[in-house]
Tab-separated table of C-alpha atoms in Angstrom:
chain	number	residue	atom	x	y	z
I	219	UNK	CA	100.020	60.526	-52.094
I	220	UNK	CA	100.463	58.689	-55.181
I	221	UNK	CA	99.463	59.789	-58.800
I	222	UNK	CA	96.162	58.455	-60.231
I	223	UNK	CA	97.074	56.117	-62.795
I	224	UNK	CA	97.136	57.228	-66.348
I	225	UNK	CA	95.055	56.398	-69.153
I	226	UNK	CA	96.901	55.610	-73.114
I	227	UNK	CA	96.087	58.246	-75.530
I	228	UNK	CA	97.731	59.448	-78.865
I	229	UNK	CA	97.879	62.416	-81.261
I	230	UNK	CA	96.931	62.665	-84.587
I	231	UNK	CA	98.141	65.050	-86.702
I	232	UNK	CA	96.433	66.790	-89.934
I	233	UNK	CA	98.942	64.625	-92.330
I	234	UNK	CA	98.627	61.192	-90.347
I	235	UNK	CA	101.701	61.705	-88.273
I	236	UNK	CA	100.831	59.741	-84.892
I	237	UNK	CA	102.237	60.071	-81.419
I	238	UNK	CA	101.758	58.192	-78.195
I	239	UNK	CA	101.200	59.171	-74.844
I	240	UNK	CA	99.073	59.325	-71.175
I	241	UNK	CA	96.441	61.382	-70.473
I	242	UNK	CA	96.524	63.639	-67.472
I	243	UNK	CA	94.731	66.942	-66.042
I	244	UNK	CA	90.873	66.726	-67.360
I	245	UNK	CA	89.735	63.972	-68.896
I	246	UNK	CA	89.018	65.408	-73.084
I	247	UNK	CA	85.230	65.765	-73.542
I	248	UNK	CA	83.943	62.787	-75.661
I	249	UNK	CA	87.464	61.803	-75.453
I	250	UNK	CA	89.032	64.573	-77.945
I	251	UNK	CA	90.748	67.450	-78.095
I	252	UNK	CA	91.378	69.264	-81.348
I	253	UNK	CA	93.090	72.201	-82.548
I	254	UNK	CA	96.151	73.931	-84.271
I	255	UNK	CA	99.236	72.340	-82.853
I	256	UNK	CA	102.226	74.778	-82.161
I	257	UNK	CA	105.623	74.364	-79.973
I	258	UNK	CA	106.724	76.305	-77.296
I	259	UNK	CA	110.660	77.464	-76.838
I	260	UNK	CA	110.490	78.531	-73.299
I	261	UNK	CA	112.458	76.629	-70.090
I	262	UNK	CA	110.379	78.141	-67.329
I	263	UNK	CA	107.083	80.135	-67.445
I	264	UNK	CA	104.472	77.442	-68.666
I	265	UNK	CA	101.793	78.704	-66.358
I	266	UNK	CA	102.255	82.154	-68.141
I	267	UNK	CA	101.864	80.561	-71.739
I	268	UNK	CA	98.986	78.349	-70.552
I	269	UNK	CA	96.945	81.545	-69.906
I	270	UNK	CA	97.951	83.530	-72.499
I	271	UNK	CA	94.728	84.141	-74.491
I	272	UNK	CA	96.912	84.571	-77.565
I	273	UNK	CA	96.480	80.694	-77.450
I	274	UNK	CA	92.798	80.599	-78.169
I	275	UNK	CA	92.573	77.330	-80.572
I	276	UNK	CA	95.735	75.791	-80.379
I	277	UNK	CA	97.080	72.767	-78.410
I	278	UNK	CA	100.490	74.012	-77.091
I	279	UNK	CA	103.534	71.667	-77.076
I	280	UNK	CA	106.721	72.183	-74.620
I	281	UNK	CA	109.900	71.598	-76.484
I	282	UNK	CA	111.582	71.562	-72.915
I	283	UNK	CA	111.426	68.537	-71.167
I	284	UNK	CA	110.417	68.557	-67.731
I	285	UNK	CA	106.639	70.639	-67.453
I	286	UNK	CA	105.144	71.662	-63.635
I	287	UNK	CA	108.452	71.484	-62.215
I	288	UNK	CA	107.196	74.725	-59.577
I	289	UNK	CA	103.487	74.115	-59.657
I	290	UNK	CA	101.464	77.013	-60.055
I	291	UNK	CA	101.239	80.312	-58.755
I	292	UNK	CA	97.856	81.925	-57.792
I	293	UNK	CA	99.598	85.255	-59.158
I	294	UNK	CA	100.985	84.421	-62.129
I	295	UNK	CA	97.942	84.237	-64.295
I	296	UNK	CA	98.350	85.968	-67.471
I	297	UNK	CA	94.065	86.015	-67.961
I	298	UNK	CA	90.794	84.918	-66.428
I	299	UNK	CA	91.305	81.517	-67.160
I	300	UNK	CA	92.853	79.206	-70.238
I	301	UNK	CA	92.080	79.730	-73.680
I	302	UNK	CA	94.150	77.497	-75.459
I	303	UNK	CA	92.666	73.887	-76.077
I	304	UNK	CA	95.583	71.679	-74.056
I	305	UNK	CA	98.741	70.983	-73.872
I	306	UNK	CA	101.492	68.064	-74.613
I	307	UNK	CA	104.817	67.688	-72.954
I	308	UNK	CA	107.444	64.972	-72.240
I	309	UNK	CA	107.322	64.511	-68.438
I	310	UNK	CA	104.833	65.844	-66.808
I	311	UNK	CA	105.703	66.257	-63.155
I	312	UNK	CA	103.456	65.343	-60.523
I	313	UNK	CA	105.062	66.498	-57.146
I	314	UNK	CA	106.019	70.263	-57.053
I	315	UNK	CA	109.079	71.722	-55.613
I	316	UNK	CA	108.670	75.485	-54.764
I	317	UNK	CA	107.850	77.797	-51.796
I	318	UNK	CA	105.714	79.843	-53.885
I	319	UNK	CA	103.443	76.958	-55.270
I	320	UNK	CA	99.547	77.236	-54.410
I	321	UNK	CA	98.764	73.795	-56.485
I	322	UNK	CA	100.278	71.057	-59.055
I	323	UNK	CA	99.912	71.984	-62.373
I	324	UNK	CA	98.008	68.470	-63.033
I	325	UNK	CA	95.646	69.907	-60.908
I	326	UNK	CA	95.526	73.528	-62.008
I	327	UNK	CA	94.749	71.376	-65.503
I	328	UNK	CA	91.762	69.387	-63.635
I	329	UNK	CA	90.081	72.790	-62.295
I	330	UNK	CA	90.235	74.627	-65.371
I	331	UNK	CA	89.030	71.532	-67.867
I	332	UNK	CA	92.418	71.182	-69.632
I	333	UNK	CA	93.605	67.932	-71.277
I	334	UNK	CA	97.140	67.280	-71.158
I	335	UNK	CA	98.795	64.095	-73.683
I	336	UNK	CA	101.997	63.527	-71.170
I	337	UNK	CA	105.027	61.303	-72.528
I	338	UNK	CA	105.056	62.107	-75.677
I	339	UNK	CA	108.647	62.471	-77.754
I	340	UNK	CA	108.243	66.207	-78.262
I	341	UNK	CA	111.299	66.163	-79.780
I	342	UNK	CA	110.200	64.677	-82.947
I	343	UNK	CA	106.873	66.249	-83.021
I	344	UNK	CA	108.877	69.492	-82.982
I	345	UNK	CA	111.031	68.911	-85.738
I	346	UNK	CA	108.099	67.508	-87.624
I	347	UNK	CA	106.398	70.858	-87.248
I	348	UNK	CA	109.196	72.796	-88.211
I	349	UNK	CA	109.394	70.184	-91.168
I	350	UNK	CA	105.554	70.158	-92.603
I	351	UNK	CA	104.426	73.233	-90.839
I	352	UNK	CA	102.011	74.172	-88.056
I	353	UNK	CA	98.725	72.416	-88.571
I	354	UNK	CA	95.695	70.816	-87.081
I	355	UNK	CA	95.803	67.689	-85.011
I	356	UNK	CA	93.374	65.582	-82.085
I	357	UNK	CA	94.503	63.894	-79.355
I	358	UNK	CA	92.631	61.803	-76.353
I	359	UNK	CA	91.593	58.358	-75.273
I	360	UNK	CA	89.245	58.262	-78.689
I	361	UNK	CA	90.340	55.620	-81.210
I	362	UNK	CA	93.002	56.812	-83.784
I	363	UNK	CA	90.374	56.591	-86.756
I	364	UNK	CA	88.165	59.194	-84.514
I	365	UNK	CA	91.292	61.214	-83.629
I	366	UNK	CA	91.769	61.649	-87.505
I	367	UNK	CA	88.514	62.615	-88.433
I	368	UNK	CA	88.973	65.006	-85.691
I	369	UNK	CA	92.150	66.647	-86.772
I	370	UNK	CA	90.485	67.224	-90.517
I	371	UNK	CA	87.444	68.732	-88.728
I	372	UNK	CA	89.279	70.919	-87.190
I	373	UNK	CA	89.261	74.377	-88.858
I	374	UNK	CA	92.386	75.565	-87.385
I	375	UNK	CA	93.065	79.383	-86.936
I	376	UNK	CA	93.314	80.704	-90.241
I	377	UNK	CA	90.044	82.838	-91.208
I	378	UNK	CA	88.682	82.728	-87.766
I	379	UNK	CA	87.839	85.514	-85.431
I	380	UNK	CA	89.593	84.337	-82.329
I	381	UNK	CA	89.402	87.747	-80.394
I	382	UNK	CA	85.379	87.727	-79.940
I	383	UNK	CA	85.993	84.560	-77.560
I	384	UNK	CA	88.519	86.224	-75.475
I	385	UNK	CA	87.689	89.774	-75.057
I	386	UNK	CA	86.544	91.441	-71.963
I	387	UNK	CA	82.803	92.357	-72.117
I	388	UNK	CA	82.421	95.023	-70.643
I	389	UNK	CA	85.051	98.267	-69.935
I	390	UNK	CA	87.312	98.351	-66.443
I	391	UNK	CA	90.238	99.421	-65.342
I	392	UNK	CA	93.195	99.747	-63.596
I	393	UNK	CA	94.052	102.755	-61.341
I	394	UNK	CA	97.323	103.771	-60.479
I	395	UNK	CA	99.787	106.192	-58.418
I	396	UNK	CA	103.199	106.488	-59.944
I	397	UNK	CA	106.350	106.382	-58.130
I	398	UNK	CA	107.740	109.330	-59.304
I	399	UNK	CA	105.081	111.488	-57.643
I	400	UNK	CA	104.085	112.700	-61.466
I	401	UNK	CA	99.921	112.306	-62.192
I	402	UNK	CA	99.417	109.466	-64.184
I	403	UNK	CA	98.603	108.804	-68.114
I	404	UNK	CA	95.229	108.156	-69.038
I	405	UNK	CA	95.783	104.741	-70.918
I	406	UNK	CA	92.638	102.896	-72.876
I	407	UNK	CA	93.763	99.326	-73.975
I	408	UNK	CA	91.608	97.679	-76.786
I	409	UNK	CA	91.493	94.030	-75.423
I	410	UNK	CA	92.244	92.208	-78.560
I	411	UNK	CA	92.947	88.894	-75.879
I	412	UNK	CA	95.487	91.673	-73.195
I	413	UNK	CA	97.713	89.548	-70.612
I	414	UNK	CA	97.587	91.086	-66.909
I	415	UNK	CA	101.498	91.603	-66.915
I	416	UNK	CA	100.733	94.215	-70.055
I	417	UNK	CA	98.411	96.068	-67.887
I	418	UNK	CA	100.992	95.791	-64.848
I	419	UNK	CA	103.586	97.197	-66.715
I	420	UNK	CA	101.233	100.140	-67.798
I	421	UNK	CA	100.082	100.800	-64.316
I	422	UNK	CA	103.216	102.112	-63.567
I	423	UNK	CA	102.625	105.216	-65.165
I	424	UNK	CA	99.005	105.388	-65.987
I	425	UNK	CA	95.540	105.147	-65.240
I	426	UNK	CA	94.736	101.911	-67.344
I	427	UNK	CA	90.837	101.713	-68.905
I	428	UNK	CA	90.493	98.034	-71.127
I	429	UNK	CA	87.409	97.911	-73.387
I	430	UNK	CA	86.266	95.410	-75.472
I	431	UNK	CA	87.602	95.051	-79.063
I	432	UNK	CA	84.491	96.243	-80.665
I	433	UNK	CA	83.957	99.157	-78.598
I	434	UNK	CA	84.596	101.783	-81.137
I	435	UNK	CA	86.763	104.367	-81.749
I	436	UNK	CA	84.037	107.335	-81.011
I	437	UNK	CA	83.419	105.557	-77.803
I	438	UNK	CA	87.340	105.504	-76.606
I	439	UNK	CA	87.744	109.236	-77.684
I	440	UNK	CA	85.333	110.228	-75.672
I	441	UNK	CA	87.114	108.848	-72.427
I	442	UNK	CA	90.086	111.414	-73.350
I	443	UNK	CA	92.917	109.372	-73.535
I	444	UNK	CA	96.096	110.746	-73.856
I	445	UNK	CA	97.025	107.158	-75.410
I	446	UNK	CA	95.551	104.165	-76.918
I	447	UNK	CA	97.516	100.631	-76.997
I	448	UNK	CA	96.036	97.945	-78.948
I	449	UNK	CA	96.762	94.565	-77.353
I	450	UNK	CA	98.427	90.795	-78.348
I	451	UNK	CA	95.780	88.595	-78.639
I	452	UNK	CA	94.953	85.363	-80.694
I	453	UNK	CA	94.668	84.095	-84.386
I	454	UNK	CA	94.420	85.745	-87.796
I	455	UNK	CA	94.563	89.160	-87.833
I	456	UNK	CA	92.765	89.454	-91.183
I	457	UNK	CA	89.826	87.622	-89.379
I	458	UNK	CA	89.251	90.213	-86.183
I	459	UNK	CA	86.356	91.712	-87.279
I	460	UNK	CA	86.365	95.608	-87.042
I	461	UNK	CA	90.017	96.003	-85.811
I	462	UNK	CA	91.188	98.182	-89.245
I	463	UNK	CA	88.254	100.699	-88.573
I	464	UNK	CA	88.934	101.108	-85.084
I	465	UNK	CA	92.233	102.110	-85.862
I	466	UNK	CA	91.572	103.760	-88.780
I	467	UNK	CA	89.169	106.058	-86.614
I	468	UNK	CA	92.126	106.624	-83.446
I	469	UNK	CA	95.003	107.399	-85.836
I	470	UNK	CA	95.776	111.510	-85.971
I	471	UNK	CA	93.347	111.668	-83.181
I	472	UNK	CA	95.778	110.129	-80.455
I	473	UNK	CA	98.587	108.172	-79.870
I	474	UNK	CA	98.469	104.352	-80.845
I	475	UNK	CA	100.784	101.587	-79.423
I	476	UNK	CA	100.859	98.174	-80.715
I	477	UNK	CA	102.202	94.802	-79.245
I	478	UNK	CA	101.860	91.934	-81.287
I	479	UNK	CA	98.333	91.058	-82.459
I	480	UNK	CA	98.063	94.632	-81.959
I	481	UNK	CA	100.946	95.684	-83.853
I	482	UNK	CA	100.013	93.016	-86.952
I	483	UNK	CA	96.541	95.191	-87.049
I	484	UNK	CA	98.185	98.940	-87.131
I	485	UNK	CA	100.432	97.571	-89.751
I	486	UNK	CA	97.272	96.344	-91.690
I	487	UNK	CA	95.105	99.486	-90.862
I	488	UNK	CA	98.457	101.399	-92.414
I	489	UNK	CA	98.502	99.282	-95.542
I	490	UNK	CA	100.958	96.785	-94.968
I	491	UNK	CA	99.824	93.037	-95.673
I	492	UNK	CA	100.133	90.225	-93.080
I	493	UNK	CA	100.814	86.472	-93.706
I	494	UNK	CA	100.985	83.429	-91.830
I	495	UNK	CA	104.443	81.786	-90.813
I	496	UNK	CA	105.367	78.064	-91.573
I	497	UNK	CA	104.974	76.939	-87.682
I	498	UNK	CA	104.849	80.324	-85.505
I	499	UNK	CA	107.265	82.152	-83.336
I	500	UNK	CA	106.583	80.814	-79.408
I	501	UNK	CA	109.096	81.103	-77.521
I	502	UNK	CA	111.512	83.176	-75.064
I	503	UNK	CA	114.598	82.823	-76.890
I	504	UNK	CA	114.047	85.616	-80.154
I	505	UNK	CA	117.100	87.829	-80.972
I	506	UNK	CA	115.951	91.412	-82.583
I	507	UNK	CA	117.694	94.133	-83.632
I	508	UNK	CA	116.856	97.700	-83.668
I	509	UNK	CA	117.149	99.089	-86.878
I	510	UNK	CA	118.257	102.666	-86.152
I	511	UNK	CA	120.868	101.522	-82.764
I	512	UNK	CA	121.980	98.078	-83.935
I	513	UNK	CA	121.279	96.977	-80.533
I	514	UNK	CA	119.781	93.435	-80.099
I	515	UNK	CA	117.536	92.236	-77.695
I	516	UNK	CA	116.256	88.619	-76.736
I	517	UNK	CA	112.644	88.565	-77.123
I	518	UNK	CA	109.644	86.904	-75.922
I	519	UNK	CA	107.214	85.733	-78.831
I	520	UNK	CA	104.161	84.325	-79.269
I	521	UNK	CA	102.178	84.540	-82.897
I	522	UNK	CA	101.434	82.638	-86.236
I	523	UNK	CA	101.106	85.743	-88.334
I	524	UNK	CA	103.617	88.475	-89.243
I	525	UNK	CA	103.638	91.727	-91.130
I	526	UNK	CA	105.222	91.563	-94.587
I	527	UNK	CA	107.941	94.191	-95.205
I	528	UNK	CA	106.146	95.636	-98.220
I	529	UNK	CA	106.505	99.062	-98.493
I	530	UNK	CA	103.556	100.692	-97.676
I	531	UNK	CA	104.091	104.323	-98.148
I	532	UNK	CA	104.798	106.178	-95.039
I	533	UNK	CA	105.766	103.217	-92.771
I	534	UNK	CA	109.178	103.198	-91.114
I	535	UNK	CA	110.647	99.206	-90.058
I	536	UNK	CA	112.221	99.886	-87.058
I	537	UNK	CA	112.955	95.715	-85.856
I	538	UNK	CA	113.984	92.761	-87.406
I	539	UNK	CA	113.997	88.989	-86.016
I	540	UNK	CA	117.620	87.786	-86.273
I	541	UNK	CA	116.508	84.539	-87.193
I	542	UNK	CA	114.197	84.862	-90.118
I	543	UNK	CA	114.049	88.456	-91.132
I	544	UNK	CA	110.484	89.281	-90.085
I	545	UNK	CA	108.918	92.347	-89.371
I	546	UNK	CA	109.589	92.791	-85.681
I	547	UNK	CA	108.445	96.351	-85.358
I	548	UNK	CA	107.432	99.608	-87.353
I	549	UNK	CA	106.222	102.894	-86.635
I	550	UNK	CA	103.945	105.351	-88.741
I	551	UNK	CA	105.593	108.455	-90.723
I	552	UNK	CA	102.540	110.317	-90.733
I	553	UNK	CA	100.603	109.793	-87.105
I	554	UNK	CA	101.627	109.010	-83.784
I	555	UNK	CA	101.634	105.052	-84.435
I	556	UNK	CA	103.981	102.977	-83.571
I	557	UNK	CA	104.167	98.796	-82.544
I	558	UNK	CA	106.266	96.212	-81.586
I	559	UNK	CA	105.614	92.224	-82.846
I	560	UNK	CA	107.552	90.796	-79.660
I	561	UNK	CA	106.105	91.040	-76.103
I	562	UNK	CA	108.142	93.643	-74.001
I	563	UNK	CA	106.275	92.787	-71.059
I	564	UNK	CA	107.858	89.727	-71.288
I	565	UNK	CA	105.702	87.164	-68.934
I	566	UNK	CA	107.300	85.322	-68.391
I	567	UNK	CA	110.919	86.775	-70.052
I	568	UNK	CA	113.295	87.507	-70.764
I	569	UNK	CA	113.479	91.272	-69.696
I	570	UNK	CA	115.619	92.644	-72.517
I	571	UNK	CA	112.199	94.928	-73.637
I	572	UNK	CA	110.718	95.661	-70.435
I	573	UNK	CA	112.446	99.482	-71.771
I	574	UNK	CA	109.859	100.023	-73.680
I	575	UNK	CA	107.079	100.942	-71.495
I	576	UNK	CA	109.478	103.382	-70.243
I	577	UNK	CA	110.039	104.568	-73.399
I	578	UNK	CA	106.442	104.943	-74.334
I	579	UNK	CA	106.510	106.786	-71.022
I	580	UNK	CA	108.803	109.509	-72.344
I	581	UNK	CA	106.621	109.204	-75.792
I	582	UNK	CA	103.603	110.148	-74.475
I	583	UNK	CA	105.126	113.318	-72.439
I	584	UNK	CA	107.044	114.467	-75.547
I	585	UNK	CA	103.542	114.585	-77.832
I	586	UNK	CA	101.012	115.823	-74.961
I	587	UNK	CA	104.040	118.585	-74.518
I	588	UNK	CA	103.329	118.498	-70.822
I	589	UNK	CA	102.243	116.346	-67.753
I	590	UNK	CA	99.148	115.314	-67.482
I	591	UNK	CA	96.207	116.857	-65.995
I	592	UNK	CA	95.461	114.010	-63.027
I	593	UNK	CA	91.929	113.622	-63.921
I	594	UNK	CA	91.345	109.570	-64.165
I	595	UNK	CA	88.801	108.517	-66.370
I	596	UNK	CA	86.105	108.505	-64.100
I	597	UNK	CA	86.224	112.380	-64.463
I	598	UNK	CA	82.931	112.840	-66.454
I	599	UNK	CA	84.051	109.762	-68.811
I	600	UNK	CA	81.338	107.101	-67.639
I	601	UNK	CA	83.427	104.618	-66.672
I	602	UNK	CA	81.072	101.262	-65.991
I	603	UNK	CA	83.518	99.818	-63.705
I	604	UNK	CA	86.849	98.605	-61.762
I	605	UNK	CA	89.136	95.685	-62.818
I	606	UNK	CA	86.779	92.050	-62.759
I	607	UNK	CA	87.774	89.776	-59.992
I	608	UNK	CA	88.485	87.498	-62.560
I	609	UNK	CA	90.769	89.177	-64.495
């Protein structure tokens, strides 16, 4: 079957930069498509990144070439559906090659309503970002003069509370039986925009409960966890409305993991500041070192915003990024707190961090002093539900 021809379209950029390209997946409504324009690092795993709800407002761009290469995978879903606003890439290719493929990415892009600008030199838009910084741009079949009053319509992520729009809305979980024969964890994870490999890895060794991000600290308590882990999810951290008194209300009351988004808010809620990066880490390719082993790992990434290392009074740095010196994990001197900026679930990789679920494993058994008791949360804790189909 051959490809349905291709309509011309272009990006605009905040600053006037303009680049070129065909339209493909679903068409852009009123022929636009705006938001925060960011570039991706990674070689393989684009269905991963497309569904990552940490992309909530941004159009992604794939610094590697060749995008849909595999298709995509029925399994591989990261969350419900897309959150990001579309995508641009070089080549987008039409005819899949894998045993494992369910449907072409340009029509994965159709069913789900996402606009794709294909043919476009991402090289140079990538260096231009990491030239002028991430910012806000338009693209579709519009006229360039509509494109740009677009783009400087577009408020971009900075300010805005992302997480409301991605958030599950009502409680569920994720029942488990470990290998080891041990009774499981009870695990609540604040859903600050969680990806399903997060909860996989967790599974492993817990009973898994995700609530909404406003749900309340009171209202988590009172399910008994014997640990709390606060999620990635999208956007300014500064913006998620709640999040510091949330944590504020767990800390000293039980333990507290962060990853990412998660980890940016248990730095804030512990007095550290935050700050927005010139264009973003995104990207599987992230060397980080352990502070206390000297052992580096290469890192999956995906966030505009960072913790500053500014000395908040009883906060430990435990990880740096190799490449820029950021804050790339910390832990709390005072309560059983700690987080990590990179994604050790790594979906789509690498695997270099996958360790430390297992190590938050061993955490959890060293400060509950013994196994736990094998009730789930459904013992007496109200539970409104299982996992959503569509989650």
């Amino acid at each position: 079957m051959r490809a349905a021809a291709r309509r011309g379209g272009a990006l605009v950029l905040a600053d006037g930069e303009t680049f070129e390209g065909e339209l493909a997946g679903a068409p852009p409504p009123g022929g636009v498509t705006a938001g925060e324009v960011v570039f991706n690092t990674v070689m393989s795993g684009y269905q991963e990144v497309l569904t990552d709800p940490s992309y909530a407002g941004q159009i992604i761009a794939f610094t590697y070439p060749h995008i849909g290469n595999y298709g995509v995978v029925d399994a591989d879903f990261e969350s419900r559906r897309p959150f990001c606003r579309g995508l641009v890439v070089r080549d987008l290719v039409a005819t899949p090659s894998s045993w494992r493929a369910t449907a072409s990415l340009d029509s994965f892009l159709m069913r789900c309503g996402l606009s794709c600008l294909a043919g476009v030199d991402t090289r140079r838009l990538t260096r231009h970002i990491r030239a002028a910084g991430a910012m806000v741009g338009a693209f579709g079949s519009a006229a360039e003069a509509d494109l740009r009053a677009a783009a400087a319509a577009e408020p971009g992520t900075d300010g805005v509370d992302l997480v409301a729009a991605v958030t599950a809305e009502r409680p569920y979980r994720r029942p488990t039986a470990r290998a080891d024969g041990r009774p499981p964890w009870r695990l609540s994870v604040v859903d600050f925009g969680v990806k399903t490999s997060i909860l996989r890895r967790l599974a492993a060794f817990g009973h898994v409960e995700v609530v909404p991000a406003g749900y309340g600290a009171e209202r988590i308590l009172a399910r008994r966890p014997h640990g709390v882990l606060l999620s990635n999810g999208p956007g300014d951290p500064a913006a998620v409305a709640g999040a510091t008194d949330l944590i504020g209300g767990l800390l000293d009351a039980v333990p507290v993991f962060g990853i990412c988004l998660g980890h940016q808010l248990l730095a804030a809620t512990l007095g550290c500041e935050t700050f927005k990066l010139p264009f973003g880490h995104h990207g599987g390719n992230h060397p980080v070192r352990h502070l206390a082993s000297g052992a580096v790992e290469i890192t999956s990434q995906n966030h505009n915003f960072s913790v500053a290392d500014s000395g908040a009074p009883g906060v430990e740095v435990t990880h740096l990024n190799l490449n820029d010196g950021t804050v790339e994990g910390l832990r709390s001197l005072e309560a059983a707190a700690f987080g990590v900026q990179h994604h050790p679930e790594a979906g789509p990789g690498p695997h270099d961090s996958h360790h430390v679920f297992a190590t938050l494993d061993a955490w959890l058994g060293e400060l509950h002093g013994s196994a736990p008791d094998g009730a789930g949360f459904a013992a007496g804790c109200g539970l409104e539900s299982d996992a959503p189909a569509d989650r």
